[in-house]
mmCIF file of C-alpha atoms and ligand atoms in Angstrom:
data_model
loop_
_atom_site.group_PDB
_atom_site.id
_atom_site.type_symbol
_atom_site.label_atom_id
_atom_site.label_comp_id
_atom_site.label_asym_id
_atom_site.label_seq_id
_atom_site.Cartn_x
_atom_site.Cartn_y
_atom_site.Cartn_z
ATOM 1 C CA MET B 90 -39.104 12.457 -6.294
ATOM 2 C CA PRO B 91 -36.898 9.482 -7.147
ATOM 3 C CA ALA B 92 -33.277 10.378 -7.871
ATOM 4 C CA ALA B 93 -32.203 10.551 -11.535
ATOM 5 C CA PRO B 94 -30.164 7.655 -12.589
ATOM 6 C CA ASP B 95 -26.520 8.379 -11.998
ATOM 7 C CA THR B 96 -24.939 7.653 -15.489
ATOM 8 C CA VAL B 97 -21.624 9.439 -14.765
ATOM 9 C CA ARG B 98 -20.684 7.618 -11.611
ATOM 10 C CA PRO B 99 -21.641 3.864 -12.010
ATOM 11 C CA GLN B 100 -22.132 1.914 -8.875
ATOM 12 C CA PRO B 101 -18.956 -0.401 -8.136
ATOM 13 C CA GLU B 102 -20.744 -3.427 -9.561
ATOM 14 C CA MET B 103 -21.540 -1.838 -12.889
ATOM 15 C CA PRO B 104 -18.982 -1.594 -15.690
ATOM 16 C CA LEU B 105 -17.789 1.897 -16.489
ATOM 17 C CA ALA B 106 -18.725 2.797 -20.194
ATOM 18 C CA HIS B 107 -16.525 5.664 -21.049
ATOM 19 C CA PRO B 108 -15.169 6.290 -24.550
ATOM 20 C CA LEU B 109 -11.702 6.698 -23.185
ATOM 21 C CA VAL B 110 -11.399 3.789 -20.943
ATOM 22 C CA ASP B 111 -10.253 0.474 -22.484
ATOM 23 C CA ARG B 112 -7.551 -1.930 -21.816
ATOM 24 C CA ALA B 113 -4.768 0.293 -23.471
ATOM 25 C CA PHE B 114 -5.869 3.199 -21.332
ATOM 26 C CA ILE B 115 -5.836 1.149 -18.100
ATOM 27 C CA GLY B 116 -2.391 -0.215 -19.125
ATOM 28 C CA VAL B 117 -1.027 3.349 -19.336
ATOM 29 C CA LEU B 118 -2.439 4.232 -15.885
ATOM 30 C CA VAL B 119 -1.079 1.049 -14.321
ATOM 31 C CA ARG B 120 2.446 1.806 -15.697
ATOM 32 C CA ASP B 121 2.411 5.361 -14.463
ATOM 33 C CA PHE B 122 1.238 4.198 -11.013
ATOM 34 C CA TYR B 123 3.936 1.494 -10.688
ATOM 35 C CA SER B 124 6.657 3.840 -11.832
ATOM 36 C CA ARG B 125 5.698 6.040 -8.883
ATOM 37 C CA VAL B 126 5.569 3.017 -6.484
ATOM 38 C CA ARG B 127 8.906 1.705 -7.693
ATOM 39 C CA ALA B 128 10.456 5.123 -7.000
ATOM 40 C CA ASP B 129 9.063 5.383 -3.500
ATOM 41 C CA SER B 130 11.723 5.075 -0.784
ATOM 42 C CA ARG B 131 9.285 2.971 1.403
ATOM 43 C CA LEU B 132 7.158 0.911 -1.075
ATOM 44 C CA GLY B 133 9.972 0.521 -3.828
ATOM 45 C CA PRO B 134 12.082 -1.978 -1.828
ATOM 46 C CA ILE B 135 8.890 -3.922 -0.813
ATOM 47 C CA PHE B 136 7.976 -4.530 -4.363
ATOM 48 C CA ALA B 137 11.589 -4.964 -5.415
ATOM 49 C CA ALA B 138 11.871 -7.849 -2.964
ATOM 50 C CA GLU B 139 8.895 -9.613 -4.489
ATOM 51 C CA ILE B 140 9.180 -8.869 -8.190
ATOM 52 C CA THR B 141 12.862 -9.688 -8.843
ATOM 53 C CA GLY B 142 12.859 -10.315 -12.583
ATOM 54 C CA ASP B 143 10.791 -8.904 -15.516
ATOM 55 C CA TRP B 144 8.114 -6.436 -14.276
ATOM 56 C CA GLU B 145 6.097 -6.957 -17.421
ATOM 57 C CA PRO B 146 4.062 -9.994 -16.147
ATOM 58 C CA HIS B 147 3.194 -8.145 -13.092
ATOM 59 C CA LEU B 148 2.022 -5.052 -14.976
ATOM 60 C CA GLU B 149 -0.054 -7.098 -17.396
ATOM 61 C CA LYS B 150 -1.616 -8.899 -14.331
ATOM 62 C CA MET B 151 -2.406 -5.566 -12.810
ATOM 63 C CA THR B 152 -3.905 -4.358 -15.909
ATOM 64 C CA ASP B 153 -6.166 -7.382 -16.142
ATOM 65 C CA PHE B 154 -7.058 -6.698 -12.416
ATOM 66 C CA TRP B 155 -8.067 -3.103 -13.111
ATOM 67 C CA CYS B 156 -9.965 -4.146 -16.369
ATOM 68 C CA SER B 157 -11.905 -6.593 -14.119
ATOM 69 C CA VAL B 158 -12.616 -3.867 -11.535
ATOM 70 C CA ILE B 159 -13.568 -1.118 -13.978
ATOM 71 C CA LEU B 160 -14.829 -2.818 -17.130
ATOM 72 C CA LYS B 161 -16.147 -5.983 -15.361
ATOM 73 C CA ASN B 162 -14.682 -8.104 -18.178
ATOM 74 C CA GLY B 163 -13.398 -10.956 -15.955
ATOM 75 C CA ALA B 164 -9.886 -10.625 -17.218
ATOM 76 C CA TYR B 165 -8.279 -11.235 -13.749
ATOM 77 C CA SER B 166 -9.017 -14.444 -11.707
ATOM 78 C CA GLY B 167 -6.265 -14.227 -9.101
ATOM 79 C CA ARG B 168 -6.517 -13.900 -5.238
ATOM 80 C CA PRO B 169 -5.286 -10.578 -3.906
ATOM 81 C CA VAL B 170 -5.865 -11.346 -0.292
ATOM 82 C CA PRO B 171 -3.301 -14.290 0.095
ATOM 83 C CA ALA B 172 -0.834 -12.379 -2.110
ATOM 84 C CA HIS B 173 -0.824 -9.444 0.474
ATOM 85 C CA LEU B 174 -1.137 -11.686 3.709
ATOM 86 C CA ARG B 175 2.342 -12.981 2.775
ATOM 87 C CA LEU B 176 3.842 -9.419 2.934
ATOM 88 C CA LYS B 177 4.732 -9.314 6.577
ATOM 89 C CA GLN B 178 6.665 -6.042 6.337
ATOM 90 C CA VAL B 179 3.627 -4.012 5.118
ATOM 91 C CA THR B 180 1.941 -1.734 7.654
ATOM 92 C CA GLU B 181 -1.460 0.035 7.555
ATOM 93 C CA ALA B 182 0.263 3.274 7.031
ATOM 94 C CA ASP B 183 1.871 1.939 3.836
ATOM 95 C CA PHE B 184 -1.602 1.840 2.355
ATOM 96 C CA ASP B 185 -1.880 5.700 2.644
ATOM 97 C CA ILE B 186 1.357 5.939 0.599
ATOM 98 C CA TRP B 187 0.058 3.548 -1.894
ATOM 99 C CA LEU B 188 -3.183 5.461 -2.265
ATOM 100 C CA GLY B 189 -1.359 8.743 -2.531
ATOM 101 C CA HIS B 190 0.581 7.428 -5.493
ATOM 102 C CA PHE B 191 -2.546 6.059 -6.926
ATOM 103 C CA ARG B 192 -4.513 9.380 -6.667
ATOM 104 C CA ASN B 193 -1.455 11.195 -8.388
ATOM 105 C CA ALA B 194 -1.294 8.595 -11.277
ATOM 106 C CA ALA B 195 -5.112 8.778 -11.798
ATOM 107 C CA ALA B 196 -4.973 12.674 -11.781
ATOM 108 C CA ALA B 197 -2.057 12.457 -14.231
ATOM 109 C CA CYS B 198 -3.569 10.041 -16.578
ATOM 110 C CA CYS B 199 -7.444 10.353 -16.513
ATOM 111 C CA PRO B 200 -10.040 13.057 -16.840
ATOM 112 C CA PRO B 201 -11.344 13.997 -13.383
ATOM 113 C CA GLU B 202 -14.612 12.018 -13.535
ATOM 114 C CA VAL B 203 -12.704 8.970 -14.611
ATOM 115 C CA ALA B 204 -9.980 9.494 -11.953
ATOM 116 C CA GLU B 205 -12.784 9.763 -9.341
ATOM 117 C CA ILE B 206 -14.067 6.319 -10.168
ATOM 118 C CA PHE B 207 -10.607 4.532 -10.183
ATOM 119 C CA VAL B 208 -9.665 6.270 -6.880
ATOM 120 C CA ASP B 209 -13.077 5.274 -5.368
ATOM 121 C CA ARG B 210 -12.578 1.646 -6.338
ATOM 122 C CA ALA B 211 -8.906 1.575 -5.071
ATOM 123 C CA GLU B 212 -9.997 2.996 -1.726
ATOM 124 C CA ARG B 213 -12.640 0.462 -1.338
ATOM 125 C CA ILE B 214 -10.352 -2.414 -2.265
ATOM 126 C CA ALA B 215 -7.569 -1.053 0.013
ATOM 127 C CA ARG B 216 -10.083 -0.885 2.932
ATOM 128 C CA SER B 217 -10.995 -4.527 2.460
ATOM 129 C CA LEU B 218 -7.319 -5.588 2.071
ATOM 130 C CA LYS B 219 -6.542 -3.801 5.177
ATOM 131 C CA LEU B 220 -9.294 -5.494 7.055
ATOM 132 C CA ALA B 221 -8.016 -8.909 5.883
ATOM 133 C CA MET B 222 -4.386 -7.954 6.863
ATOM 134 C CA PHE B 223 -4.751 -5.996 10.117
ATOM 135 C CA PHE B 224 -8.226 -6.323 11.774
ATOM 136 C CA ARG B 225 -8.068 -8.035 15.143
ATOM 137 C CA LEU B 226 -10.760 -8.307 17.730
ATOM 138 C CA GLU B 227 -9.498 -6.876 21.001
ATOM 139 C CA ARG B 228 -10.063 -9.002 23.924
ATOM 140 C CA PRO B 229 -9.965 -6.728 26.896
ATOM 141 C CA GLY B 230 -8.689 -8.363 30.137
ATOM 142 C CA VAL B 231 -7.011 -11.269 28.283
ATOM 143 C CA GLU B 232 -3.287 -11.186 28.953
ATOM 144 C CA THR B 233 -1.082 -12.195 25.943
ATOM 145 C CA VAL B 234 2.090 -13.031 27.635
ATOM 146 C CA GLY B 235 5.017 -14.482 25.679
HETATM 147 C C1 HEM I 24 0.828 -0.801 0.850
HETATM 148 C C2 HEM I 24 -0.042 -1.374 -0.039
HETATM 149 C C3 HEM I 24 0.287 -2.404 -0.969
HETATM 150 C C4 HEM I 24 1.485 -3.093 -1.128
HETATM 151 C C5 HEM I 24 2.854 -2.944 -0.395
HETATM 152 C C6 HEM I 24 1.236 -4.110 -2.189
HETATM 153 C C7 HEM I 24 2.170 -5.015 -2.584
HETATM 154 C C8 HEM I 24 2.067 -5.999 -3.606
HETATM 155 C C9 HEM I 24 3.110 -6.930 -3.981
HETATM 156 C C10 HEM I 24 4.515 -6.907 -3.540
HETATM 157 C C11 HEM I 24 2.461 -7.676 -4.855
HETATM 158 C C12 HEM I 24 3.106 -8.905 -5.711
HETATM 159 C C13 HEM I 24 2.899 -10.119 -4.956
HETATM 160 C C14 HEM I 24 3.338 -11.254 -5.907
HETATM 161 O O1 HEM I 24 3.508 -11.075 -7.082
HETATM 162 O O2 HEM I 24 3.493 -12.337 -5.334
HETATM 163 C C15 HEM I 24 1.019 -7.306 -4.959
HETATM 164 C C16 HEM I 24 0.111 -7.927 -5.871
HETATM 165 C C17 HEM I 24 -1.120 -7.411 -6.106
HETATM 166 N N1 HEM I 24 -1.627 -6.268 -5.481
HETATM 167 FE FE1 HEM I 24 -0.904 -5.108 -4.106
HETATM 168 N N2 HEM I 24 -0.010 -4.008 -2.628
HETATM 169 C C18 HEM I 24 -0.609 -3.073 -1.886
HETATM 170 C C19 HEM I 24 -1.936 -2.610 -2.070
HETATM 171 C C20 HEM I 24 -2.775 -3.056 -3.031
HETATM 172 C C21 HEM I 24 -4.078 -2.464 -3.247
HETATM 173 C C22 HEM I 24 -4.636 -1.317 -2.515
HETATM 174 C C23 HEM I 24 -4.619 -3.118 -4.317
HETATM 175 C C24 HEM I 24 -5.926 -3.059 -5.092
HETATM 176 C C25 HEM I 24 -6.552 -1.784 -5.109
HETATM 177 C C26 HEM I 24 -3.629 -4.122 -4.671
HETATM 178 C C27 HEM I 24 -3.820 -5.128 -5.651
HETATM 179 C C28 HEM I 24 -2.878 -6.144 -5.917
HETATM 180 C C29 HEM I 24 -3.129 -7.231 -6.917
HETATM 181 C C30 HEM I 24 -4.509 -7.454 -7.628
HETATM 182 C C31 HEM I 24 -2.061 -8.055 -6.968
HETATM 183 C C32 HEM I 24 -1.947 -9.418 -7.619
HETATM 184 C C33 HEM I 24 -2.240 -10.563 -6.749
HETATM 185 C C34 HEM I 24 -2.076 -11.805 -7.521
HETATM 186 O O3 HEM I 24 -3.028 -12.300 -8.223
HETATM 187 O O4 HEM I 24 -1.011 -12.446 -7.446
HETATM 188 N N3 HEM I 24 -2.448 -4.078 -3.927
HETATM 189 N N4 HEM I 24 0.815 -6.228 -4.127
#
């Protein structure tokens, strides 16, 4: 028997249609998340080194980004991979810290079925950013001296 269509958990390529979730809602989540990140002893300084003046443009850009990811409204047209490749001090373990704050922010701001969708999308994007930043083919037997 074919599975019933899953209306509660849309596939990543489908927009989320939930009465609560609009740009204002996403803006609240983004601000909650970045207040956690900015207070973090490891991630706070990394962001502070990059965003030296007014945080508002970054928060608005990140709200557009999450609107594009969740609502599929095309609000964001930047390029996340080059923005992160520049951050030489970031390690793979930093992504676990980042995701921990994102999970906590989503749990604080969203009903559980909505939090689950945001967290799923964040985990997918984190995985692909990590591949872009850290994946290297090992070449056994090849000495890399110097
Ligand atoms: C340890 C993990 C991460 C760190 C330290 C980090 C740090 C940063 C910093 C410092 C910027 C600002 C760069 C700039 O303005 O030039 C930035 C931009 C951005 N980040 Fe992250 N990030 C992390 C993970 C993620 C993840 C998992 C996502 C998505 C789910 C994400 C999405 C973005 C986006 C969309 C931008 C804006 C890029 C642009 O268009 O300029 N980041 N990130």
